[in-house]
PDB file of C-alpha atoms and ligand atoms in Angstrom:
ATOM      1  CA  MET C   1       0.000   0.000   0.000  1.00 78.00           C
ATOM      2  CA  ILE C   2       2.981   2.344  -0.504  1.00 90.00           C
ATOM      3  CA  PRO C   3       3.223   4.062  -3.905  1.00 93.00           C
ATOM      4  CA  ALA C   4       6.338   3.774  -6.060  1.00 94.00           C
ATOM      5  CA  PRO C   5       8.598   6.868  -5.756  1.00 94.00           C
ATOM      6  CA  PHE C   6       7.425   9.937  -7.675  1.00 96.00           C
ATOM      7  CA  ASP C   7       8.240  13.622  -8.052  1.00 96.00           C
ATOM      8  CA  TYR C   8       5.681  16.299  -7.293  1.00 97.00           C
ATOM      9  CA  VAL C   9       5.122  19.725  -8.846  1.00 97.00           C
ATOM     10  CA  ARG C  10       2.266  22.125  -8.223  1.00 97.00           C
ATOM     11  CA  ALA C  11       0.752  24.173 -11.042  1.00 97.00           C
ATOM     12  CA  GLY C  12      -0.384  27.758 -10.415  1.00 96.00           C
ATOM     13  CA  SER C  13      -2.504  28.012 -13.566  1.00 97.00           C
ATOM     14  CA  VAL C  14      -3.982  25.807 -16.294  1.00 97.00           C
ATOM     15  CA  GLU C  15      -1.321  27.076 -18.708  1.00 97.00           C
ATOM     16  CA  GLU C  16       1.436  26.110 -16.271  1.00 97.00           C
ATOM     17  CA  ALA C  17      -0.168  22.692 -15.715  1.00 97.00           C
ATOM     18  CA  VAL C  18      -0.157  22.025 -19.475  1.00 97.00           C
ATOM     19  CA  GLN C  19       3.448  23.206 -19.722  1.00 96.00           C
ATOM     20  CA  LEU C  20       4.587  21.054 -16.778  1.00 96.00           C
ATOM     21  CA  ILE C  21       2.905  17.908 -18.072  1.00 95.00           C
ATOM     22  CA  GLY C  22       4.515  18.551 -21.483  1.00 94.00           C
ATOM     23  CA  GLU C  23       7.959  18.921 -19.896  1.00 93.00           C
ATOM     24  CA  HIS C  24       7.679  15.680 -17.940  1.00 91.00           C
ATOM     25  CA  GLY C  25       6.367  13.476 -20.739  1.00 83.00           C
ATOM     26  CA  ASP C  26       4.166  10.396 -20.787  1.00 83.00           C
ATOM     27  CA  ASP C  27       4.939   9.238 -17.234  1.00 88.00           C
ATOM     28  CA  ALA C  28       3.516  12.401 -15.674  1.00 95.00           C
ATOM     29  CA  LYS C  29      -0.073  12.657 -14.488  1.00 97.00           C
ATOM     30  CA  PHE C  30      -2.362  15.400 -13.214  1.00 98.00           C
ATOM     31  CA  ILE C  31      -3.666  15.000  -9.697  1.00 98.00           C
ATOM     32  CA  ALA C  32      -6.789  16.860  -8.521  1.00 98.00           C
ATOM     33  CA  GLY C  33      -8.526  15.473  -5.399  1.00 97.00           C
ATOM     34  CA  GLY C  34      -6.347  12.348  -5.493  1.00 97.00           C
ATOM     35  CA  HIS C  35      -9.252  10.106  -4.447  1.00 97.00           C
ATOM     36  CA  SER C  36      -9.032   7.852  -7.515  1.00 97.00           C
ATOM     37  CA  LEU C  37      -5.397   8.246  -8.534  1.00 97.00           C
ATOM     38  CA  LEU C  38      -3.788   7.756  -5.089  1.00 97.00           C
ATOM     39  CA  PRO C  39      -5.563   4.436  -4.390  1.00 96.00           C
ATOM     40  CA  LEU C  40      -4.351   3.180  -7.797  1.00 96.00           C
ATOM     41  CA  MET C  41      -0.809   4.348  -6.973  1.00 97.00           C
ATOM     42  CA  LYS C  42      -0.893   2.652  -3.584  1.00 96.00           C
ATOM     43  CA  LEU C  43      -1.864  -0.606  -5.281  1.00 95.00           C
ATOM     44  CA  ARG C  44       0.879   0.110  -7.868  1.00 95.00           C
ATOM     45  CA  LEU C  45      -1.690  -0.149 -10.647  1.00 94.00           C
ATOM     46  CA  ALA C  46      -0.533   3.368 -11.609  1.00 95.00           C
ATOM     47  CA  GLN C  47       3.107   4.437 -11.289  1.00 95.00           C
ATOM     48  CA  PRO C  48       3.476   7.987 -12.621  1.00 96.00           C
ATOM     49  CA  SER C  49       7.003   9.306 -12.153  1.00 95.00           C
ATOM     50  CA  VAL C  50       5.737  12.889 -11.739  1.00 97.00           C
ATOM     51  CA  LEU C  51       2.497  14.246 -10.315  1.00 98.00           C
ATOM     52  CA  VAL C  52       1.386  17.655 -11.578  1.00 98.00           C
ATOM     53  CA  ASP C  53      -0.939  18.960  -8.846  1.00 98.00           C
ATOM     54  CA  ILE C  54      -3.864  20.988 -10.200  1.00 98.00           C
ATOM     55  CA  GLY C  55      -5.857  20.653  -6.961  1.00 96.00           C
ATOM     56  CA  ARG C  56      -5.309  24.269  -5.920  1.00 93.00           C
ATOM     57  CA  LEU C  57      -6.451  25.924  -9.148  1.00 96.00           C
ATOM     58  CA  ARG C  58      -9.312  27.701  -7.390  1.00 92.00           C
ATOM     59  CA  ASP C  59     -10.173  29.502 -10.662  1.00 95.00           C
ATOM     60  CA  LEU C  60     -11.521  26.129 -11.824  1.00 98.00           C
ATOM     61  CA  SER C  61     -13.858  25.757  -8.853  1.00 98.00           C
ATOM     62  CA  TYR C  62     -17.225  27.364  -9.691  1.00 98.00           C
ATOM     63  CA  ILE C  63     -20.830  26.660 -10.614  1.00 98.00           C
ATOM     64  CA  ARG C  64     -22.302  29.325 -12.910  1.00 98.00           C
ATOM     65  CA  ASP C  65     -25.617  29.892 -14.611  1.00 98.00           C
ATOM     66  CA  GLY C  66     -24.694  30.035 -18.307  1.00 97.00           C
ATOM     67  CA  GLY C  67     -28.182  30.803 -19.667  1.00 97.00           C
ATOM     68  CA  ASP C  68     -29.280  27.579 -21.353  1.00 97.00           C
ATOM     69  CA  HIS C  69     -26.746  25.521 -19.384  1.00 98.00           C
ATOM     70  CA  VAL C  70     -24.889  25.375 -16.075  1.00 98.00           C
ATOM     71  CA  ALA C  71     -21.082  25.640 -16.277  1.00 98.00           C
ATOM     72  CA  ILE C  72     -19.143  23.751 -13.611  1.00 98.00           C
ATOM     73  CA  GLY C  73     -15.396  24.198 -13.140  1.00 98.00           C
ATOM     74  CA  ALA C  74     -13.534  20.884 -13.240  1.00 98.00           C
ATOM     75  CA  LEU C  75     -11.994  21.435  -9.792  1.00 98.00           C
ATOM     76  CA  THR C  76     -15.393  21.816  -8.115  1.00 98.00           C
ATOM     77  CA  ARG C  77     -15.660  19.349  -5.211  1.00 98.00           C
ATOM     78  CA  HIS C  78     -18.498  16.821  -5.088  1.00 98.00           C
ATOM     79  CA  MET C  79     -19.763  18.485  -1.883  1.00 98.00           C
ATOM     80  CA  ASP C  80     -20.146  21.833  -3.686  1.00 98.00           C
ATOM     81  CA  VAL C  81     -22.039  20.137  -6.535  1.00 98.00           C
ATOM     82  CA  GLU C  82     -24.313  18.487  -3.973  1.00 98.00           C
ATOM     83  CA  ARG C  83     -25.071  21.781  -2.171  1.00 98.00           C
ATOM     84  CA  SER C  84     -25.231  24.204  -5.103  1.00 98.00           C
ATOM     85  CA  PRO C  85     -28.409  26.361  -5.206  1.00 98.00           C
ATOM     86  CA  VAL C  86     -27.902  26.835  -8.986  1.00 98.00           C
ATOM     87  CA  LEU C  87     -27.918  23.075  -9.528  1.00 98.00           C
ATOM     88  CA  ALA C  88     -30.794  22.580  -7.082  1.00 97.00           C
ATOM     89  CA  GLU C  89     -32.842  24.904  -9.281  1.00 96.00           C
ATOM     90  CA  HIS C  90     -31.761  23.806 -12.753  1.00 97.00           C
ATOM     91  CA  LEU C  91     -30.185  20.335 -12.476  1.00 98.00           C
ATOM     92  CA  PRO C  92     -31.327  18.622  -9.269  1.00 97.00           C
ATOM     93  CA  LEU C  93     -30.448  15.202 -10.753  1.00 98.00           C
ATOM     94  CA  LEU C  94     -26.754  16.125 -10.859  1.00 98.00           C
ATOM     95  CA  ALA C  95     -26.738  17.558  -7.322  1.00 98.00           C
ATOM     96  CA  HIS C  96     -28.529  14.489  -6.008  1.00 98.00           C
ATOM     97  CA  ALA C  97     -26.148  12.080  -7.789  1.00 98.00           C
ATOM     98  CA  ALA C  98     -23.181  13.908  -6.219  1.00 98.00           C
ATOM     99  CA  SER C  99     -24.677  13.251  -2.773  1.00 97.00           C
ATOM    100  CA  HIS C 100     -24.311   9.511  -3.489  1.00 96.00           C
ATOM    101  CA  VAL C 101     -20.551   9.647  -4.148  1.00 97.00           C
ATOM    102  CA  GLY C 102     -18.658   7.798  -1.407  1.00 96.00           C
ATOM    103  CA  ASP C 103     -18.707   9.398   2.036  1.00 95.00           C
ATOM    104  CA  PRO C 104     -18.351  13.028   3.227  1.00 95.00           C
ATOM    105  CA  GLN C 105     -14.532  12.808   3.224  1.00 95.00           C
ATOM    106  CA  VAL C 106     -14.498  11.644  -0.406  1.00 97.00           C
ATOM    107  CA  ARG C 107     -17.028  14.333  -1.356  1.00 97.00           C
ATOM    108  CA  HIS C 108     -14.939  17.076   0.306  1.00 97.00           C
ATOM    109  CA  ARG C 109     -11.760  16.078  -1.593  1.00 97.00           C
ATOM    110  CA  GLY C 110     -12.874  14.535  -4.902  1.00 98.00           C
ATOM    111  CA  THR C 111     -13.646  16.759  -7.879  1.00 98.00           C
ATOM    112  CA  ILE C 112     -16.229  16.456 -10.633  1.00 98.00           C
ATOM    113  CA  GLY C 113     -13.479  16.901 -13.238  1.00 98.00           C
ATOM    114  CA  GLY C 114     -11.397  14.139 -11.665  1.00 98.00           C
ATOM    115  CA  SER C 115     -14.379  11.821 -11.627  1.00 98.00           C
ATOM    116  CA  ILE C 116     -15.104  12.422 -15.311  1.00 98.00           C
ATOM    117  CA  ALA C 117     -11.460  12.401 -16.470  1.00 98.00           C
ATOM    118  CA  HIS C 118     -10.857   9.143 -14.577  1.00 98.00           C
ATOM    119  CA  SER C 119     -13.557   7.538 -16.761  1.00 98.00           C
ATOM    120  CA  ASP C 120     -14.504   4.783 -14.336  1.00 98.00           C
ATOM    121  CA  PRO C 121     -17.770   3.106 -15.458  1.00 98.00           C
ATOM    122  CA  ALA C 122     -18.624   2.462 -11.777  1.00 97.00           C
ATOM    123  CA  SER C 123     -18.556   6.194 -10.920  1.00 98.00           C
ATOM    124  CA  ASP C 124     -21.821   8.025 -10.412  1.00 98.00           C
ATOM    125  CA  LEU C 125     -21.153  11.388 -12.071  1.00 98.00           C
ATOM    126  CA  PRO C 126     -19.897  10.349 -15.547  1.00 98.00           C
ATOM    127  CA  ALA C 127     -23.115   8.407 -16.232  1.00 98.00           C
ATOM    128  CA  THR C 128     -25.247  11.222 -14.814  1.00 98.00           C
ATOM    129  CA  ALA C 129     -23.517  13.826 -16.995  1.00 98.00           C
ATOM    130  CA  LEU C 130     -23.940  11.478 -19.971  1.00 98.00           C
ATOM    131  CA  ALA C 131     -27.694  11.116 -19.364  1.00 98.00           C
ATOM    132  CA  LEU C 132     -27.941  14.923 -19.162  1.00 98.00           C
ATOM    133  CA  GLY C 133     -26.122  15.479 -22.482  1.00 98.00           C
ATOM    134  CA  ALA C 134     -23.129  17.319 -20.996  1.00 98.00           C
ATOM    135  CA  THR C 135     -20.230  18.792 -22.962  1.00 98.00           C
ATOM    136  CA  TYR C 136     -16.666  18.814 -21.631  1.00 98.00           C
ATOM    137  CA  VAL C 137     -14.135  21.589 -22.244  1.00 98.00           C
ATOM    138  CA  ALA C 138     -10.460  20.620 -22.454  1.00 98.00           C
ATOM    139  CA  GLN C 139      -7.410  22.883 -22.636  1.00 98.00           C
ATOM    140  CA  GLY C 140      -4.048  21.729 -23.944  1.00 97.00           C
ATOM    141  CA  PRO C 141      -0.994  22.940 -25.859  1.00 95.00           C
ATOM    142  CA  ARG C 142      -3.036  23.082 -29.058  1.00 95.00           C
ATOM    143  CA  GLY C 143      -5.767  25.261 -27.510  1.00 97.00           C
ATOM    144  CA  THR C 144      -9.260  24.623 -26.185  1.00 98.00           C
ATOM    145  CA  ARG C 145     -11.825  22.155 -27.493  1.00 98.00           C
ATOM    146  CA  GLU C 146     -15.258  20.811 -26.577  1.00 98.00           C
ATOM    147  CA  ILE C 147     -16.002  17.086 -26.313  1.00 98.00           C
ATOM    148  CA  PRO C 148     -19.595  15.778 -26.072  1.00 98.00           C
ATOM    149  CA  ALA C 149     -20.026  13.370 -23.151  1.00 98.00           C
ATOM    150  CA  ALA C 150     -21.254  10.703 -25.585  1.00 98.00           C
ATOM    151  CA  GLN C 151     -17.822  10.739 -27.283  1.00 98.00           C
ATOM    152  CA  PHE C 152     -15.691  11.162 -24.186  1.00 98.00           C
ATOM    153  CA  HIS C 153     -15.416   7.708 -22.609  1.00 98.00           C
ATOM    154  CA  THR C 154     -13.365   5.530 -24.950  1.00 98.00           C
ATOM    155  CA  GLY C 155     -12.634   2.506 -22.725  1.00 97.00           C
ATOM    156  CA  PHE C 156     -12.103   1.356 -19.136  1.00 97.00           C
ATOM    157  CA  LEU C 157     -10.341   4.266 -17.337  1.00 97.00           C
ATOM    158  CA  ASP C 158      -9.694   5.771 -20.770  1.00 97.00           C
ATOM    159  CA  SER C 159     -11.060   8.923 -22.358  1.00 98.00           C
ATOM    160  CA  ALA C 160     -10.791  11.217 -25.368  1.00 98.00           C
ATOM    161  CA  LEU C 161      -8.592  13.581 -23.295  1.00 97.00           C
ATOM    162  CA  ALA C 162      -4.989  13.698 -24.495  1.00 96.00           C
ATOM    163  CA  ALA C 163      -2.368  13.135 -21.770  1.00 94.00           C
ATOM    164  CA  ASP C 164      -1.426  16.841 -21.939  1.00 95.00           C
ATOM    165  CA  GLU C 165      -4.975  18.218 -21.796  1.00 97.00           C
ATOM    166  CA  VAL C 166      -6.662  19.546 -18.660  1.00 98.00           C
ATOM    167  CA  LEU C 167     -10.410  19.089 -18.368  1.00 98.00           C
ATOM    168  CA  THR C 168     -11.451  22.615 -17.365  1.00 98.00           C
ATOM    169  CA  GLU C 169     -15.249  22.802 -17.482  1.00 98.00           C
ATOM    170  CA  ILE C 170     -18.357  20.648 -17.545  1.00 98.00           C
ATOM    171  CA  ARG C 171     -21.353  22.243 -19.329  1.00 98.00           C
ATOM    172  CA  VAL C 172     -24.720  20.700 -18.634  1.00 98.00           C
ATOM    173  CA  PRO C 173     -27.942  21.767 -20.404  1.00 98.00           C
ATOM    174  CA  LYS C 174     -30.602  22.956 -17.960  1.00 97.00           C
ATOM    175  CA  MET C 175     -33.447  20.520 -17.377  1.00 93.00           C
ATOM    176  CA  GLN C 176     -36.162  22.899 -16.197  1.00 88.00           C
ATOM    177  CA  GLY C 177     -39.385  21.050 -15.453  1.00 91.00           C
ATOM    178  CA  ALA C 178     -37.959  17.589 -16.113  1.00 96.00           C
ATOM    179  CA  GLY C 179     -38.774  14.658 -13.880  1.00 97.00           C
ATOM    180  CA  TRP C 180     -35.672  12.838 -12.729  1.00 98.00           C
ATOM    181  CA  SER C 181     -34.362   9.921 -10.725  1.00 98.00           C
ATOM    182  CA  PHE C 182     -31.053   8.496  -9.557  1.00 98.00           C
ATOM    183  CA  GLN C 183     -31.055   4.846  -8.527  1.00 98.00           C
ATOM    184  CA  LYS C 184     -27.963   3.317  -6.958  1.00 98.00           C
ATOM    185  CA  PHE C 185     -27.883  -0.304  -5.849  1.00 97.00           C
ATOM    186  CA  ASN C 186     -25.007  -1.038  -3.492  1.00 94.00           C
ATOM    187  CA  ARG C 187     -24.332  -3.520  -0.721  1.00 88.00           C
ATOM    188  CA  ARG C 188     -23.811  -0.924   2.004  1.00 86.00           C
ATOM    189  CA  ALA C 189     -24.392   2.816   2.213  1.00 80.00           C
ATOM    190  CA  GLN C 190     -21.431   4.721   0.682  1.00 78.00           C
ATOM    191  CA  ASP C 191     -20.237   1.772  -1.437  1.00 90.00           C
ATOM    192  CA  TRP C 192     -19.757   2.041  -5.168  1.00 95.00           C
ATOM    193  CA  ALA C 193     -22.772   1.108  -7.298  1.00 97.00           C
ATOM    194  CA  ILE C 194     -23.171  -2.530  -8.291  1.00 98.00           C
ATOM    195  CA  VAL C 195     -25.511  -0.976 -10.860  1.00 98.00           C
ATOM    196  CA  GLY C 196     -26.776   2.599 -11.021  1.00 98.00           C
ATOM    197  CA  VAL C 197     -29.206   4.537 -13.220  1.00 98.00           C
ATOM    198  CA  ALA C 198     -29.517   8.270 -13.904  1.00 98.00           C
ATOM    199  CA  ALA C 199     -32.696   9.271 -15.747  1.00 98.00           C
ATOM    200  CA  TRP C 200     -34.793  12.308 -16.669  1.00 98.00           C
ATOM    201  CA  ARG C 201     -38.040  12.773 -18.611  1.00 97.00           C
ATOM    202  CA  ARG C 202     -39.653  15.909 -20.015  1.00 95.00           C
ATOM    203  CA  ASN C 203     -42.550  15.977 -22.464  1.00 90.00           C
ATOM    204  CA  GLY C 204     -41.622  13.259 -25.013  1.00 88.00           C
ATOM    205  CA  ASP C 205     -37.884  13.462 -24.315  1.00 95.00           C
ATOM    206  CA  SER C 206     -35.757  11.404 -21.959  1.00 97.00           C
ATOM    207  CA  GLY C 207     -32.176  10.535 -21.084  1.00 98.00           C
ATOM    208  CA  VAL C 208     -31.118   7.333 -19.339  1.00 98.00           C
ATOM    209  CA  ALA C 209     -27.579   6.237 -18.493  1.00 98.00           C
ATOM    210  CA  LEU C 210     -26.219   3.239 -16.613  1.00 98.00           C
ATOM    211  CA  VAL C 211     -23.452   2.996 -14.008  1.00 98.00           C
ATOM    212  CA  ASN C 212     -21.230  -0.118 -13.961  1.00 98.00           C
ATOM    213  CA  MET C 213     -22.862  -1.892 -16.895  1.00 98.00           C
ATOM    214  CA  GLY C 214     -19.824  -2.127 -19.173  1.00 98.00           C
ATOM    215  CA  SER C 215     -16.312  -0.796 -19.647  1.00 97.00           C
ATOM    216  CA  VAL C 216     -17.676   2.757 -20.043  1.00 98.00           C
ATOM    217  CA  PRO C 217     -20.741   4.640 -18.728  1.00 98.00           C
ATOM    218  CA  VAL C 218     -23.638   3.507 -20.943  1.00 98.00           C
ATOM    219  CA  LEU C 219     -26.227   5.756 -22.616  1.00 98.00           C
ATOM    220  CA  ALA C 220     -29.350   3.602 -22.845  1.00 98.00           C
ATOM    221  CA  THR C 221     -30.671   5.075 -26.092  1.00 98.00           C
ATOM    222  CA  SER C 222     -32.975   2.095 -26.727  1.00 98.00           C
ATOM    223  CA  VAL C 223     -34.942   2.967 -23.595  1.00 98.00           C
ATOM    224  CA  SER C 224     -35.407   6.568 -24.773  1.00 98.00           C
ATOM    225  CA  SER C 225     -36.387   5.401 -28.288  1.00 98.00           C
ATOM    226  CA  ALA C 226     -38.933   2.970 -26.852  1.00 98.00           C
ATOM    227  CA  LEU C 227     -40.481   5.709 -24.693  1.00 97.00           C
ATOM    228  CA  ALA C 228     -40.566   8.127 -27.637  1.00 97.00           C
ATOM    229  CA  GLY C 229     -42.330   5.406 -29.653  1.00 97.00           C
ATOM    230  CA  GLY C 230     -45.063   5.136 -27.027  1.00 96.00           C
ATOM    231  CA  ALA C 231     -43.846   2.077 -25.090  1.00 97.00           C
ATOM    232  CA  SER C 232     -44.955   1.688 -21.480  1.00 96.00           C
ATOM    233  CA  VAL C 233     -42.371   2.220 -18.751  1.00 97.00           C
ATOM    234  CA  ALA C 234     -42.288  -1.547 -18.103  1.00 97.00           C
ATOM    235  CA  ASP C 235     -41.696  -2.338 -21.785  1.00 97.00           C
ATOM    236  CA  ALA C 236     -39.090   0.432 -22.205  1.00 98.00           C
ATOM    237  CA  ALA C 237     -37.191  -0.877 -19.156  1.00 98.00           C
ATOM    238  CA  GLU C 238     -36.849  -4.256 -20.884  1.00 97.00           C
ATOM    239  CA  ALA C 239     -34.546  -2.464 -23.392  1.00 98.00           C
ATOM    240  CA  ALA C 240     -32.267  -1.292 -20.549  1.00 97.00           C
ATOM    241  CA  VAL C 241     -29.286  -3.436 -21.489  1.00 97.00           C
ATOM    242  CA  ALA C 242     -29.402  -3.137 -25.296  1.00 97.00           C
ATOM    243  CA  GLU C 243     -26.305  -0.893 -25.318  1.00 98.00           C
ATOM    244  CA  ALA C 244     -24.645  -2.434 -22.234  1.00 98.00           C
ATOM    245  CA  ASP C 245     -21.837  -4.967 -21.957  1.00 97.00           C
ATOM    246  CA  PRO C 246     -21.908  -5.980 -18.281  1.00 97.00           C
ATOM    247  CA  GLN C 247     -19.025  -7.936 -16.775  1.00 96.00           C
ATOM    248  CA  PRO C 248     -19.030 -10.210 -13.715  1.00 97.00           C
ATOM    249  CA  ASP C 249     -17.121  -9.291 -10.536  1.00 94.00           C
ATOM    250  CA  LEU C 250     -17.077 -10.185  -6.824  1.00 92.00           C
ATOM    251  CA  ASN C 251     -20.424  -8.469  -6.286  1.00 93.00           C
ATOM    252  CA  ALA C 252     -22.510  -9.610  -9.227  1.00 96.00           C
ATOM    253  CA  SER C 253     -22.772 -12.064 -12.113  1.00 97.00           C
ATOM    254  CA  VAL C 254     -23.698 -10.794 -15.568  1.00 98.00           C
ATOM    255  CA  GLU C 255     -27.240 -12.177 -15.150  1.00 98.00           C
ATOM    256  CA  TYR C 256     -27.708 -10.385 -11.826  1.00 98.00           C
ATOM    257  CA  ARG C 257     -26.444  -7.095 -13.314  1.00 98.00           C
ATOM    258  CA  VAL C 258     -28.876  -7.427 -16.234  1.00 98.00           C
ATOM    259  CA  HIS C 259     -31.744  -8.091 -13.824  1.00 98.00           C
ATOM    260  CA  LEU C 260     -30.758  -5.119 -11.643  1.00 98.00           C
ATOM    261  CA  ALA C 261     -30.456  -2.784 -14.630  1.00 98.00           C
ATOM    262  CA  LYS C 262     -33.978  -3.587 -15.840  1.00 98.00           C
ATOM    263  CA  VAL C 263     -35.483  -3.208 -12.363  1.00 98.00           C
ATOM    264  CA  LEU C 264     -33.621   0.037 -11.638  1.00 98.00           C
ATOM    265  CA  VAL C 265     -34.435   1.569 -15.033  1.00 98.00           C
ATOM    266  CA  ARG C 266     -38.113   0.803 -14.455  1.00 98.00           C
ATOM    267  CA  ARG C 267     -37.970   2.412 -11.003  1.00 98.00           C
ATOM    268  CA  ALA C 268     -36.099   5.411 -12.381  1.00 98.00           C
ATOM    269  CA  LEU C 269     -38.639   5.934 -15.164  1.00 98.00           C
ATOM    270  CA  GLU C 270     -41.551   5.589 -12.748  1.00 97.00           C
ATOM    271  CA  GLU C 271     -40.014   8.129 -10.378  1.00 96.00           C
ATOM    272  CA  SER C 272     -39.210  10.494 -13.260  1.00 96.00           C
ATOM    273  CA  SER C 273     -42.804  10.269 -14.471  1.00 90.00           C
ATOM    274  CA  ARG C 274     -44.154  11.127 -11.020  1.00 79.00           C
ATOM    275  CA  SER C 275     -41.890  14.154 -10.581  1.00 68.00           C
ATOM    276  CA  SER C 276     -42.245  15.645 -14.108  1.00 57.00           C
TER     277      SER C 276
HETATM  278  C1  FAD J 301     -13.257   5.383  -0.445  1.00 70.67           C
HETATM  279  C2  FAD J 301     -13.713   5.960  -1.768  1.00 70.67           C
HETATM  280  C3  FAD J 301     -15.027   5.771  -2.144  1.00 70.67           C
HETATM  281  C4  FAD J 301     -15.478   6.286  -3.353  1.00 70.67           C
HETATM  282  N1  FAD J 301     -16.784   6.089  -3.698  1.00 70.67           N
HETATM  283  C5  FAD J 301     -17.245   6.579  -4.864  1.00 70.67           C
HETATM  284  C6  FAD J 301     -18.603   6.394  -5.248  1.00 70.67           C
HETATM  285  O1  FAD J 301     -19.416   5.801  -4.532  1.00 70.67           O
HETATM  286  N2  FAD J 301     -18.998   6.912  -6.442  1.00 70.67           N
HETATM  287  C7  FAD J 301     -18.141   7.590  -7.269  1.00 70.67           C
HETATM  288  O2  FAD J 301     -18.564   8.046  -8.317  1.00 70.67           O
HETATM  289  N3  FAD J 301     -16.871   7.798  -6.924  1.00 70.67           N
HETATM  290  C8  FAD J 301     -16.391   7.316  -5.756  1.00 70.67           C
HETATM  291  N4  FAD J 301     -15.069   7.523  -5.404  1.00 70.67           N
HETATM  292  C9  FAD J 301     -14.174   8.246  -6.344  1.00 70.67           C
HETATM  293  C10 FAD J 301     -14.237   9.761  -6.101  1.00 70.67           C
HETATM  294  O3  FAD J 301     -15.440  10.248  -6.642  1.00 70.67           O
HETATM  295  C11 FAD J 301     -13.075  10.518  -6.766  1.00 70.67           C
HETATM  296  O4  FAD J 301     -13.025  11.764  -6.145  1.00 70.67           O
HETATM  297  C12 FAD J 301     -13.178  10.796  -8.229  1.00 70.67           C
HETATM  298  O5  FAD J 301     -13.448   9.605  -8.932  1.00 70.67           O
HETATM  299  C13 FAD J 301     -11.873  11.354  -8.793  1.00 70.67           C
HETATM  300  O6  FAD J 301     -11.750  12.715  -8.496  1.00 70.67           O
HETATM  301  P1  FAD J 301     -10.386  13.289  -7.963  1.00 70.67           P
HETATM  302  O7  FAD J 301     -10.491  14.762  -8.018  1.00 70.67           O
HETATM  303  O8  FAD J 301     -10.126  12.664  -6.647  1.00 70.67           O
HETATM  304  O9  FAD J 301      -9.372  12.789  -9.102  1.00 70.67           O
HETATM  305  P2  FAD J 301      -7.844  12.280  -8.989  1.00 70.67           P
HETATM  306  O10 FAD J 301      -7.789  11.023  -8.183  1.00 70.67           O
HETATM  307  O11 FAD J 301      -6.957  13.387  -8.581  1.00 70.67           O
HETATM  308  O12 FAD J 301      -7.570  11.958 -10.534  1.00 70.67           O
HETATM  309  C14 FAD J 301      -8.219  10.889 -11.175  1.00 70.67           C
HETATM  310  C15 FAD J 301      -7.715  10.806 -12.625  1.00 70.67           C
HETATM  311  O13 FAD J 301      -8.204  11.900 -13.382  1.00 70.67           O
HETATM  312  C16 FAD J 301      -7.131  12.725 -13.867  1.00 70.67           C
HETATM  313  N5  FAD J 301      -7.579  14.102 -13.688  1.00 70.67           N
HETATM  314  C17 FAD J 301      -8.098  14.633 -12.551  1.00 70.67           C
HETATM  315  N6  FAD J 301      -8.528  15.868 -12.778  1.00 70.67           N
HETATM  316  C18 FAD J 301      -8.255  16.145 -14.079  1.00 70.67           C
HETATM  317  C19 FAD J 301      -8.480  17.263 -14.907  1.00 70.67           C
HETATM  318  N7  FAD J 301      -9.104  18.376 -14.455  1.00 70.67           N
HETATM  319  N8  FAD J 301      -8.053  17.208 -16.187  1.00 70.67           N
HETATM  320  C20 FAD J 301      -7.456  16.095 -16.661  1.00 70.67           C
HETATM  321  N9  FAD J 301      -7.241  14.987 -15.932  1.00 70.67           N
HETATM  322  C21 FAD J 301      -7.633  15.008 -14.652  1.00 70.67           C
HETATM  323  C22 FAD J 301      -5.902  12.326 -13.066  1.00 70.67           C
HETATM  324  O14 FAD J 301      -4.715  12.472 -13.825  1.00 70.67           O
HETATM  325  C23 FAD J 301      -6.204  10.868 -12.760  1.00 70.67           C
HETATM  326  O15 FAD J 301      -5.828  10.068 -13.862  1.00 70.67           O
HETATM  327  C24 FAD J 301     -14.590   7.020  -4.204  1.00 70.67           C
HETATM  328  C25 FAD J 301     -13.260   7.206  -3.833  1.00 70.67           C
HETATM  329  C26 FAD J 301     -12.811   6.682  -2.610  1.00 70.67           C
HETATM  330  C27 FAD J 301     -11.383   6.906  -2.227  1.00 70.67           C
END
């Protein structure tokens, strides 16, 4: 449980962070809250030779009303997402999902940008942002670009971010008047999800995404298509796993995950219908 030796540098700005990561090459990694990277380093599943600390870039910690969307700085802590009045008004699903991340210590240290950049399919916020149609803003040596959430997660713990790009902002379209639900099935309070579901419904539209049902967060487009085509909630929920590729682990077989996903999607759609 002791990490391999590494050097540590702290960046004072995004530009400096990009420059430092460029100077130190492929073995360098950004560290934000450290609540995903440090456990991997302690298990020696990650062995960066240099850590570039972006955790004190307070300029990247904000939640702003951007008109048709809410803009969230990548260094915003889970606890601030959970308690934000702006999100409570415009995106309660995201604030509520953040309240399910780990325990208070994790939520005080971990950042929304770290959670998304880490691209863990078992994490709560990447799937929630995917269901909500978020866009991610990345800054690197070649400038700034936007990446739709649906194109961001490219594999297990892998994303469309280049090694020298900092995720700076998460933009989430407002969901005024939408019904919503976040379902997380875990063995004990504060555990990771065995399966989770983030869902919203408004008029004929919907968004449904699954936690821990494949190597990446899964957008369950077949469920939304079924609902748009007039299917009942029960019938639409049967399509829950059409885009998923669940794997077995210590907690669940593939069959159990499939069963859970269908049950949780049905519950999520029922709750979304009641609250819309
Ligand atoms: C005990 C425990 C329980 C947890 N339970 C849950 C849970 O129930 N649900 C859940 O969703 N999560 C859970 N987590 C994970 C937690 O949410 C992490 O905070 C989060 O996944 C990573 O955020 P971080 O800021 O700590 O990232 P870090 O650990 O600092 O970084 C993670 C990865 O992202 C990269 N990175 C970080 N920020 C950026 C950025 N701005 N730009 C580019 N790359 C970046 C790093 O290089 C690294 O590869 C848990 C963690 C712990 C330790």
